Amino acid sequence: MTAELVRGQNHPLSQARLEIRVSADKPIVAGAALSDEHGKVHGAEWVAHPGTPTLPGLEVSRQAAADHRLAVDLGAMPEAVHRISVLLALPTGVAGPVRFGGLAAPFVAVTGLDGSEVASYTITGLEAESAVVALELYRRQGAWKVRAVGQGYAGGLAELLADQGMPEAHTLAGSINEAVVQGLARSVPAPPRTADGDRTRQTAAPAPGPDQGGTASQGAVPPQPPTSPYGAQGPGQPTSPYGAQQGSTDPSAATQPSTPTAGGPVDYSHPSRQTTAPPPPPPTAPPAQPGQPQQPVAGDATGWSMDERLYNQVWGMFEDLARSMAAYRSAVDFAESRMEKELDQVLSDPRSRIGGQGDAAREAARAKHAQLVDQAQAVLDRDLAQLAAEADVVEPALPPAYARWDNPVWHGYRVPMEIPMALRLGDLHLPEAPQVSIPMLVRLPLERGLWIDSGRAGTIDGSYTDSHEVKRLAMDTAVAVAARLLAVYPAREFTVHVIDPAGSGGQALVPLVQSGVLAAPPAVGAAGVTDVLARLTQRVDLVQMAVRGGAPDALPPGFDTSEQLLIVNDFPHGFDDRAVTQLRYLADEGPAVGVHLMMVADREEASGYGPLLDPLWRSLMRLTPVPDDHLADPWVGHAWTYEPSLVPTGSQVLQQVLQQVAAARTKYT
């Protein structure tokens, strides 16, 4: 039975391996501080946070999220540790609330590895505080207990850490905030929750796995390897169909625009978005036979339309793979740490260091390690097989906005009548599972600008791509993304501008120029840069003034209300200080009023501006024209290999699609 704690109340802990689950209304930072019997934190190495997520017996989330899972192994805690304080804080340097009083009360639960709650605590009474000590696990007379604390700090993390006796608390707080900002910048934005809290797919109740007297199948939750102290890492709540825990996060980078009010942002949300809970997917496949996995079906997720169900299903596959891989890596790490501990014990005893007894102990430790790794690999292989089968079914069923350029759906393309939910920017996979490729879908309208990195890049196999080839591929990637955006929006509801100061992107831009889908020919030279930036900056100012004045309909007659995309090639060539300032303004303020930025640039070429441009690069989602492992998922923080979605060599599908877009624009002029 769960103990529902109030502030100051404690409860005994009978298990050594635990999870601490945190749920909040908005993305928050979760960490933990280790302290001695006097409650003192001796240094930064005693604090687990997104920049340093693992300590002996402790692992925390790698980035800010609305839901967290902290893994704790009390048996692995050093003898000097007598207290583990769970810390929560609001991230700084990103858009979001600045005090807990503006959020729903955070909820914290201590659970076993099977998900059963041991104790829970709802942190009420917070107002101006931006950091809080939620719980503490403490050692008393050889036994561990949990206490509800709820101590808030208006001075944020720095004040909290200083109160814990932490030397150089301000320095550590700054490094934590920097790690959070960087984590959000490289994280793929997670989709928002639906009204019923289920963002992805319908999942059946947990069923026993093969080692629990049952059979795993899709929709049932196979057990985690029992030897892992952490299970699937990262925040999450409901169970997942693939042996990993499925959860929900909503980083600030992925926050949807709110409903427009006087003085608020323009609402660019999907015009058909529903606010009530979507219906479950229709039954399209026969039930699985006993002992056999459920056959995958395209659209096997919640949603009001097939497009929404497919979108949610793709995100469910993404999360399932992330958490399955987290469970596998955690199990392997535990097997290795267990073997090292057992070998150390053999070496520490002079009687067993040599001779047959020591050899037998070492052999037993290695055999147990191999057994645990094989068990984890078997579970991973089963999950990967199910995911690969689902991907084979889902990929051909995707609509144009979600499909690769080689998908036959493009041959039947017609200009749509409404904006889709999302857009495919490429594919993601993990090094252990290259056979399972997940479409990288981002919500529309775009909430962040894009940066196509044209810098010299190392490939996954360790070789280097020629710099001129990378620049060419970067422009090809930009053109493919721009063409896809033009194709998935209704006629004349998306406008593209291009700045190419030196004309170096002329060859790649031919499909956009010859089809006539650009608002004007690419701007060249410093004068062209100045003209385009001035017009788009003025547009942002006009829309902001209209909204803040409560008169969004009072825009000038003939004002183009379509979404705007600015492609900038060869930055900073042709840009003076004023133009750089305008570009930063568009990156910061543009997305809220429908003006989006796509930079094709090498950051090293703009290094002369120093840290002035750091906020610009962080505000953009970095994509690469060659495979690169720079993106992270929003749940566990794995490094995923990203591959851009390029048009196949020799294919005319891009030109054919753009011709239809141009014809529709002319028809509806």
XYZ file of C-alpha atoms in Angstrom:
669
model
C 0.000 0.000 0.000
C 1.331 3.412 -0.965
C 2.200 5.822 1.824
C 0.942 9.296 0.869
C 3.337 11.548 2.710
C 2.878 15.083 3.959
C 5.710 17.495 4.603
C 8.063 16.168 7.280
C 6.619 12.651 7.335
C 8.897 9.643 6.758
C 8.428 6.046 5.661
C 10.747 3.002 5.777
C 12.215 1.600 2.568
C 12.407 -2.180 2.326
C 13.916 -2.328 -1.184
C 17.425 -1.358 -2.243
C 16.721 -0.708 -5.915
C 14.196 2.030 -6.424
C 12.925 4.560 -8.915
C 11.928 8.100 -8.030
C 9.306 9.345 -10.461
C 8.661 13.044 -10.880
C 5.714 14.588 -12.717
C 5.291 18.313 -13.317
C 3.143 20.603 -15.399
C 6.094 21.940 -17.423
C 9.678 20.833 -18.113
C 11.795 21.005 -14.963
C 15.298 19.945 -13.976
C 15.703 16.935 -11.696
C 18.871 16.018 -9.833
C 20.116 14.562 -6.587
C 22.722 15.574 -4.015
C 24.611 13.120 -1.825
C 25.583 14.256 1.661
C 27.327 12.858 4.731
C 25.938 12.208 8.216
C 26.028 15.952 8.908
C 24.034 16.790 5.785
C 26.986 18.373 3.963
C 27.602 18.043 0.225
C 31.375 17.917 -0.159
C 31.694 19.017 -3.774
C 30.339 18.977 -7.316
C 31.240 15.289 -7.582
C 28.525 14.594 -4.962
C 25.746 16.040 -7.157
C 24.041 14.162 -10.021
C 22.529 16.528 -12.585
C 21.945 16.685 -16.385
C 25.619 17.540 -16.974
C 26.808 14.629 -14.796
C 23.850 12.228 -14.737
C 25.465 9.184 -13.109
C 27.085 8.582 -9.740
C 27.639 5.265 -7.926
C 24.172 3.881 -7.245
C 22.411 6.884 -8.778
C 21.296 8.028 -12.217
C 19.195 11.080 -13.117
C 17.688 12.447 -16.324
C 19.975 14.107 -18.812
C 17.742 17.061 -19.623
C 14.749 19.075 -18.492
C 11.422 17.293 -18.914
C 7.895 17.242 -17.531
C 8.386 13.685 -16.293
C 11.500 12.107 -14.819
C 12.711 8.771 -13.523
C 15.667 8.734 -11.170
C 17.265 5.320 -10.594
C 18.610 4.614 -7.114
C 20.521 1.572 -5.863
C 20.887 2.027 -2.100
C 23.085 -1.048 -1.878
C 25.661 0.590 -4.159
C 25.858 3.834 -2.188
C 29.295 4.615 -0.729
C 29.547 4.226 3.052
C 30.183 7.967 3.427
C 26.761 8.789 1.949
C 24.002 9.064 4.542
C 21.472 11.185 2.680
C 20.204 11.505 -0.903
C 18.296 14.732 -1.553
C 16.072 14.877 -4.642
C 16.316 18.354 -6.171
C 13.865 19.984 -8.589
C 14.388 23.322 -10.317
C 12.934 25.398 -13.113
C 15.341 25.775 -16.047
C 16.730 29.241 -16.725
C 17.749 30.699 -20.059
C 14.791 29.118 -21.865
C 11.198 30.147 -22.334
C 9.091 28.935 -19.451
C 7.797 29.696 -15.964
C 10.125 31.290 -13.423
C 8.392 30.164 -10.226
C 6.698 26.984 -9.078
C 3.670 28.981 -7.981
C 2.696 29.286 -11.645
C 2.556 25.506 -12.102
C 0.447 22.659 -10.839
C 1.944 21.074 -7.730
C 4.774 18.675 -8.673
C 4.235 15.040 -7.759
C 7.032 12.728 -6.590
C 6.756 8.976 -6.015
C 9.211 6.360 -4.821
C 8.567 3.054 -6.579
C 10.033 -0.390 -6.920
C 11.440 -1.589 -10.233
C 8.069 -3.195 -10.982
C 6.363 0.208 -10.787
C 4.612 -0.388 -7.463
C 4.546 2.792 -5.394
C 6.184 2.739 -1.982
C 5.581 6.373 -1.030
C 4.363 9.502 -2.780
C 4.357 13.211 -2.067
C 2.597 16.133 -3.741
C 4.661 19.294 -3.207
C 2.117 21.968 -2.337
C 2.512 25.478 -0.993
C 5.178 26.674 -3.451
C 4.905 30.264 -4.673
C 7.972 32.347 -5.609
C 10.366 29.413 -5.303
C 12.220 28.253 -8.420
C 14.041 25.304 -6.788
C 12.941 22.792 -4.189
C 14.260 19.827 -2.215
C 11.423 17.379 -2.838
C 12.420 14.253 -0.923
C 15.359 12.885 0.938
C 16.362 9.262 1.349
C 18.406 8.901 4.511
C 20.248 6.165 6.374
C 19.321 5.646 10.015
C 20.770 2.801 12.117
C 21.647 0.769 9.051
C 18.195 1.131 7.453
C 16.980 3.553 4.773
C 13.910 5.771 4.990
C 12.293 8.412 2.803
C 11.136 11.788 4.111
C 8.932 14.382 2.389
C 10.787 17.712 2.547
C 9.246 20.288 0.175
C 11.768 23.016 1.072
C 11.687 25.714 -1.609
C 14.211 28.395 -2.544
C 13.355 31.651 -4.294
C 17.034 32.073 -5.166
C 16.981 29.002 -7.369
C 19.544 26.230 -7.619
C 22.405 28.378 -6.364
C 20.643 29.125 -3.075
C 19.511 25.503 -2.710
C 23.014 24.106 -3.230
C 24.533 26.691 -0.898
C 22.067 25.642 1.813
C 23.245 22.048 1.320
C 26.747 23.149 2.309
C 27.966 22.979 -1.274
C 31.150 24.993 -1.949
C 31.029 27.113 -5.117
C 27.281 26.610 -5.358
C 26.817 29.428 -7.890
C 29.392 27.916 -10.244
C 27.738 24.502 -10.153
C 24.267 26.006 -10.615
C 25.526 27.846 -13.696
C 27.010 24.681 -15.185
C 23.760 22.786 -14.559
C 21.700 25.468 -16.292
C 24.124 25.500 -19.232
C 23.861 21.720 -19.560
C 20.054 21.991 -19.561
C 20.051 24.664 -22.281
C 22.400 22.612 -24.437
C 20.317 19.494 -23.874
C 17.132 21.219 -25.001
C 18.924 22.673 -28.040
C 19.963 19.225 -29.317
C 16.784 17.410 -28.315
C 14.148 16.453 -30.839
C 10.989 18.253 -29.647
C 8.507 15.796 -28.183
C 4.848 16.087 -29.190
C 2.468 17.630 -26.661
C 0.183 15.451 -24.613
C -3.341 14.786 -25.716
C -6.205 15.681 -23.419
C -6.263 12.210 -21.913
C -2.521 12.257 -21.285
C -1.771 9.501 -23.834
C 0.382 11.067 -26.486
C 1.039 8.039 -28.609
C -0.747 4.764 -28.845
C -3.238 2.622 -27.010
C -1.469 0.114 -24.751
C -2.933 -2.917 -23.129
C -2.566 -3.711 -19.488
C 0.782 -5.211 -18.528
C 1.037 -8.925 -19.111
C 3.541 -11.358 -17.654
C 6.651 -12.000 -19.713
C 8.278 -15.298 -20.573
C 10.144 -15.487 -17.275
C 6.982 -14.693 -15.329
C 4.858 -17.505 -16.659
C 3.502 -15.628 -19.677
C 4.353 -14.603 -23.205
C 5.300 -11.120 -24.378
C 3.342 -9.639 -27.220
C 2.800 -6.251 -28.732
C 0.560 -4.272 -26.430
C 1.823 -6.255 -23.426
C 4.747 -5.221 -21.345
C 7.596 -7.704 -21.156
C 9.584 -7.489 -17.948
C 12.887 -5.691 -17.697
C 15.964 -7.849 -17.117
C 15.681 -8.521 -13.393
C 19.397 -7.965 -12.858
C 19.409 -4.315 -13.912
C 19.180 -1.830 -11.054
C 17.879 0.923 -13.287
C 15.576 -0.590 -15.905
C 14.622 1.836 -18.648
C 16.071 5.201 -17.818
C 14.471 8.573 -18.276
C 11.138 10.074 -17.477
C 7.959 8.215 -18.255
C 4.640 6.998 -16.971
C 2.465 4.511 -18.873
C 3.727 1.139 -19.984
C 5.196 0.551 -23.422
C 4.540 -2.256 -25.877
C 8.251 -3.049 -26.237
C 9.614 -3.903 -22.842
C 10.507 -0.320 -21.948
C 8.560 2.294 -20.108
C 6.666 4.764 -22.216
C 6.393 8.263 -20.878
C 5.674 11.819 -21.745
C 7.838 14.867 -21.760
C 7.266 18.261 -23.187
C 10.453 20.318 -23.338
C 10.024 24.038 -23.567
C 11.397 23.910 -27.078
C 8.302 21.938 -28.065
C 5.636 24.002 -26.313
C 2.709 24.703 -28.593
C 1.531 28.304 -29.026
C -1.337 29.126 -26.753
C -4.726 30.410 -27.758
C -4.358 34.065 -28.791
C -5.482 36.671 -26.327
C -4.903 40.377 -26.157
C -1.192 40.823 -25.908
C -0.531 37.102 -26.461
C 1.090 35.242 -29.336
C -0.684 34.445 -32.587
C -2.226 30.970 -32.519
C -0.648 28.975 -35.330
C -1.955 25.639 -34.074
C -3.540 23.115 -36.407
C -6.998 24.427 -37.426
C -8.607 21.028 -36.906
C -6.950 20.188 -33.601
C -9.353 18.703 -31.102
C -9.135 19.358 -27.373
C -10.972 16.315 -26.143
C -9.533 12.850 -25.827
C -9.128 11.158 -29.222
C -10.795 7.824 -29.889
C -8.779 4.602 -29.727
C -7.603 3.078 -32.996
C -10.126 0.898 -34.778
C -9.548 -2.854 -34.564
C -7.824 -3.591 -37.894
C -5.980 -6.805 -37.084
C -7.135 -10.118 -35.638
C -6.062 -10.812 -32.080
C -2.746 -12.556 -31.673
C -2.677 -16.274 -31.079
C -1.410 -17.374 -27.657
C 2.367 -17.349 -27.633
C 2.593 -15.149 -30.745
C 3.219 -11.368 -30.895
C 0.459 -9.075 -32.111
C 0.785 -8.362 -35.820
C 1.634 -4.679 -36.404
C -0.934 -2.475 -38.084
C -0.492 0.996 -39.572
C -2.438 3.574 -37.570
C -2.408 1.531 -34.353
C -2.563 4.603 -32.106
C -5.031 7.127 -30.760
C -6.115 10.027 -32.964
C -8.971 11.786 -34.699
C -7.695 11.031 -38.192
C -5.449 8.505 -39.882
C -2.697 11.117 -40.173
C -2.845 11.815 -36.444
C -2.835 8.109 -35.601
C 0.193 7.538 -37.828
C 1.965 10.523 -36.276
C 1.324 9.195 -32.778
C 2.359 5.694 -33.829
C 5.706 6.940 -35.197
C 6.379 8.797 -31.960
C 5.416 5.700 -30.013
C 7.959 3.683 -32.008
C 10.578 6.370 -31.348
C 9.972 6.285 -27.611
C 9.766 2.495 -27.468
C 13.140 2.127 -29.171
C 14.711 4.747 -26.896
C 13.520 3.049 -23.730
C 14.241 -0.489 -24.920
C 17.804 0.547 -25.693
C 18.063 2.258 -22.303
C 16.999 -0.962 -20.599
C 19.555 -2.950 -22.601
C 22.431 -0.561 -21.922
C 21.520 -0.391 -18.244
C 21.447 -4.186 -17.969
C 24.836 -4.501 -19.682
C 26.333 -1.807 -17.453
C 25.006 -3.570 -14.378
C 26.389 -6.924 -15.561
C 29.809 -5.368 -16.044
C 29.775 -3.593 -12.679
C 28.673 -6.800 -10.960
C 31.464 -8.780 -12.579
C 34.039 -6.152 -11.607
C 32.791 -6.188 -8.025
C 32.958 -9.974 -7.820
C 36.446 -10.020 -9.333
C 37.584 -7.356 -6.870
C 36.312 -9.500 -4.017
C 38.319 -12.456 -5.319
C 41.481 -10.361 -5.583
C 41.003 -8.811 -2.138
C 41.123 -12.200 -0.418
C 44.679 -13.603 -0.368
C 43.314 -17.109 0.132
C 41.429 -17.077 -3.184
C 43.808 -14.878 -5.169
C 45.689 -17.843 -6.547
C 44.894 -21.470 -7.019
C 41.853 -23.350 -8.159
C 39.407 -21.569 -5.863
C 40.264 -18.156 -7.331
C 40.107 -19.423 -10.909
C 36.694 -20.939 -10.251
C 35.390 -17.689 -8.740
C 36.662 -15.685 -11.695
C 35.148 -18.110 -14.155
C 31.813 -17.995 -12.322
C 31.812 -14.182 -12.387
C 32.498 -14.140 -16.143
C 29.846 -16.785 -16.771
C 27.249 -14.800 -14.818
C 28.216 -11.674 -16.765
C 27.764 -13.496 -20.065
C 24.412 -14.885 -18.908
C 23.090 -11.437 -17.934
C 24.278 -9.871 -21.186
C 22.717 -12.681 -23.212
C 19.411 -12.202 -21.386
C 19.457 -8.464 -22.088
C 20.386 -9.090 -25.737
C 17.535 -11.565 -26.143
C 15.017 -9.028 -24.830
C 16.476 -6.318 -27.091
C 16.417 -8.590 -30.145
C 12.763 -9.400 -29.489
C 11.882 -5.713 -29.167
C 13.861 -4.787 -32.283
C 12.150 -7.504 -34.304
C 8.732 -6.170 -33.308
C 9.740 -2.591 -34.072
C 11.243 -3.537 -37.437
C 8.047 -5.354 -38.377
C 5.985 -2.341 -37.365
C 8.231 0.016 -39.337
C 7.814 -2.171 -42.442
C 4.039 -1.770 -42.156
C 3.942 1.910 -41.205
C 6.412 3.320 -43.755
C 4.341 2.529 -46.895
C 1.190 3.933 -45.249
C 2.625 7.374 -44.467
C 1.105 10.466 -46.134
C 3.369 12.789 -48.187
C 4.233 15.040 -45.225
C 5.632 12.030 -43.321
C 6.972 9.982 -46.253
C 10.444 9.700 -47.766
C 10.924 11.130 -51.225
C 11.146 7.612 -52.679
C 7.724 6.656 -51.309
C 5.192 5.980 -54.125
C 2.709 8.275 -52.357
C 4.476 11.244 -53.976
C 3.519 10.015 -57.455
C -0.115 10.607 -56.565
C 0.574 13.964 -54.909
C -2.075 16.678 -54.918
C -1.846 20.078 -53.240
C -3.523 19.648 -49.818
C -6.464 21.671 -48.545
C -5.247 21.861 -44.925
C -1.992 21.880 -42.977
C -0.772 18.474 -41.763
C 0.210 17.808 -38.173
C 3.901 17.357 -38.826
C 6.729 17.207 -41.339
C 9.457 14.640 -41.908
C 12.955 16.111 -41.680
C 14.897 12.858 -41.971
C 15.450 9.552 -40.227
C 16.907 8.510 -36.861
C 18.541 5.283 -35.718
C 20.751 3.988 -32.928
C 24.150 2.350 -33.491
C 23.016 -0.952 -31.940
C 19.947 -1.073 -34.190
C 20.693 0.356 -37.660
C 17.972 -1.874 -39.101
C 15.240 0.125 -37.325
C 14.913 3.597 -38.796
C 12.465 6.051 -37.199
C 11.013 8.943 -39.228
C 11.965 12.241 -37.598
C 8.669 14.133 -37.470
C 8.399 17.705 -36.157
C 5.165 19.538 -35.511
C 3.834 22.196 -37.843
C 3.983 25.125 -37.788
C 7.696 24.997 -37.036
C 8.431 26.142 -33.501
C 12.189 26.532 -34.034
C 14.267 27.575 -36.985
C 16.532 25.090 -38.752
C 20.293 25.165 -39.156
C 21.740 23.012 -41.934
C 25.360 22.700 -40.853
C 27.623 23.098 -43.892
C 30.831 22.828 -41.869
C 33.435 20.148 -42.486
C 31.898 17.022 -41.028
C 33.209 13.642 -39.967
C 31.118 10.717 -41.096
C 29.966 7.852 -38.880
C 32.663 5.527 -40.232
C 35.406 7.989 -39.236
C 36.156 9.332 -42.713
C 35.784 12.982 -43.650
C 33.623 14.453 -46.358
C 35.110 17.071 -48.650
C 34.133 20.584 -47.525
C 32.833 21.589 -50.975
C 30.778 18.411 -51.140
C 29.315 19.125 -47.693
C 28.282 22.642 -48.753
C 26.591 21.242 -51.854
C 24.788 18.574 -49.833
C 23.752 21.198 -47.284
C 22.027 23.276 -49.962
C 20.415 20.145 -51.435
C 19.070 19.362 -47.943
C 17.747 22.902 -47.532
C 16.007 22.790 -50.913
C 14.473 19.392 -50.143
C 13.100 20.645 -46.802
C 11.776 23.880 -48.360
C 10.125 21.944 -51.189
C 8.500 19.591 -48.688
C 7.149 22.550 -46.692
C 5.736 24.133 -49.850
C 4.172 20.796 -50.835
C 2.383 20.070 -47.561
C 0.829 23.518 -47.071
C -2.318 24.571 -48.946
C -1.824 26.810 -51.978
C -0.433 30.264 -51.157
C -0.266 29.535 -47.422
C 3.523 29.179 -47.373
C 6.038 31.595 -48.875
C 9.777 31.077 -49.300
C 12.452 33.787 -49.501
C 16.115 33.104 -50.248
C 19.240 35.083 -49.380
C 22.291 33.878 -51.333
C 24.740 36.804 -51.098
C 27.524 35.300 -53.224
C 25.297 33.203 -55.475
C 27.083 30.021 -54.399
C 23.831 28.095 -54.033
C 22.594 28.791 -57.538
C 22.792 25.232 -58.827
C 20.985 23.703 -55.852
C 18.282 26.401 -55.993
C 17.398 25.682 -59.640
C 14.270 23.590 -58.826
C 12.830 26.372 -56.629
C 13.729 29.161 -59.080
C 12.602 27.479 -62.310
C 9.290 26.291 -60.857
C 8.400 29.840 -59.761
C 7.489 28.931 -56.192
C 9.770 31.554 -54.593
C 8.372 34.912 -53.498
C 11.166 36.620 -55.482
C 14.479 35.630 -57.078
C 17.214 34.845 -54.542
C 18.614 38.041 -53.032
C 22.304 38.574 -53.754
C 24.884 41.025 -52.412
C 24.728 43.178 -49.308
C 21.843 45.240 -50.745
C 19.736 42.128 -51.254
C 20.450 40.972 -47.706
C 19.391 44.346 -46.309
C 16.177 44.472 -48.355
C 14.879 40.997 -47.445
C 15.739 41.315 -43.757
C 14.103 44.741 -43.552
C 10.846 43.479 -45.081
C 10.614 40.416 -42.845
C 11.568 42.373 -39.727
C 8.853 44.899 -40.532
C 6.386 42.052 -40.972
C 7.208 40.660 -37.526
C 6.827 44.135 -35.995
C 3.436 44.710 -37.660
C 1.960 41.396 -36.540
C 3.272 41.819 -33.003
C 1.813 45.329 -32.739
C -1.544 44.153 -34.072
C -1.731 41.290 -31.608
C -0.560 43.314 -28.631
C -3.066 45.992 -29.496
C -5.879 43.451 -29.513
C -6.590 44.095 -33.200
C -5.138 41.219 -35.223
C -7.554 42.045 -38.066
C -6.192 45.573 -38.414
C -3.227 44.626 -40.587
C -2.709 46.629 -43.808
C -4.875 45.707 -46.826
C -3.273 43.051 -48.975
C -1.031 41.876 -46.144
C 0.290 38.384 -46.886
C -0.893 36.201 -44.014
C 0.901 33.060 -45.161
C 3.721 31.425 -43.221
C 7.124 32.760 -44.277
C 10.424 30.849 -44.571
C 13.746 32.615 -45.056
C 16.621 30.486 -46.376
C 20.015 32.070 -45.678
C 23.020 30.606 -47.494
C 26.702 31.345 -46.852
C 26.209 33.232 -43.590
C 27.875 35.567 -42.562
C 28.944 36.597 -46.101
C 27.168 39.847 -47.008
C 25.999 40.515 -43.421
C 26.974 43.628 -41.473
C 26.346 44.136 -37.758
C 22.845 45.516 -38.357
C 21.912 42.554 -40.564
C 23.213 40.105 -37.928
C 21.050 41.815 -35.292
C 17.998 41.568 -37.554
C 18.702 37.899 -38.176
C 18.831 37.201 -34.440
C 15.566 39.116 -34.037
C 13.861 36.957 -36.676
C 15.157 33.766 -35.045
C 13.841 34.830 -31.621
C 10.559 36.557 -32.489
C 9.677 35.189 -35.907
C 8.260 31.718 -35.159
C 5.517 33.119 -32.900
C 4.178 35.200 -35.805
C 4.787 32.788 -38.658
C 8.265 33.815 -39.846
C 10.742 30.933 -39.859
C 14.475 30.809 -40.456
C 16.602 28.190 -42.211
C 20.328 28.801 -41.981
C 22.782 27.010 -44.291
C 26.014 27.923 -42.573
C 29.340 26.825 -41.159
C 29.599 28.004 -37.557
C 33.373 28.299 -37.829
C 33.023 30.907 -40.585
C 31.020 33.075 -38.168
C 33.472 32.582 -35.284
C 34.579 36.211 -35.584
C 31.385 37.263 -33.822
C 32.404 35.238 -30.758
C 29.738 34.436 -28.149
C 27.387 37.041 -29.664
C 25.879 34.379 -31.944
C 25.730 31.552 -29.389
C 22.022 32.248 -28.636
C 21.307 32.143 -32.378
C 22.832 28.705 -32.877
C 21.099 27.360 -29.766
C 17.718 28.635 -30.915
C 17.931 26.631 -34.155
C 17.574 22.892 -34.603
C 20.833 21.656 -36.095
C 20.592 19.242 -39.004
C 23.450 17.816 -41.019
C 23.663 16.977 -44.735
C 25.550 13.739 -43.917
C 24.760 11.121 -41.249
C 25.741 12.404 -37.808
C 24.907 11.440 -34.207
C 24.223 14.922 -32.804
C 20.512 14.676 -31.928
C 19.054 13.354 -28.666
C 15.653 11.941 -27.831
C 13.570 13.850 -25.239
C 13.165 10.884 -22.860
C 16.490 9.177 -22.229
C 18.983 11.391 -24.061
C 20.520 8.770 -26.369
C 22.686 10.116 -29.177
C 20.778 9.255 -32.377
C 22.253 9.121 -35.859
C 20.392 11.557 -38.082
C 20.165 11.087 -41.842
C 18.624 13.832 -44.005
C 15.701 13.132 -46.298
C 17.154 13.790 -49.759
C 15.648 13.253 -53.192
C 17.013 10.063 -54.817
C 19.606 10.680 -57.510
C 18.005 10.959 -60.932
C 14.458 11.262 -59.567
C 12.163 13.918 -61.003
C 9.711 13.760 -58.104
C 10.859 17.110 -56.661
C 10.322 18.975 -59.933
C 6.930 17.338 -60.469
C 5.739 18.259 -56.977
C 6.956 21.855 -57.295
C 5.209 22.199 -60.666
C 1.912 21.247 -59.047
C 2.558 23.701 -56.193
C 3.287 26.496 -58.701
C 0.167 25.670 -60.725
C -1.989 25.763 -57.587
C -0.487 29.102 -56.547
C -1.345 30.554 -59.950
C -4.871 29.131 -59.830
C -5.616 30.681 -56.430
C -4.014 34.073 -57.106
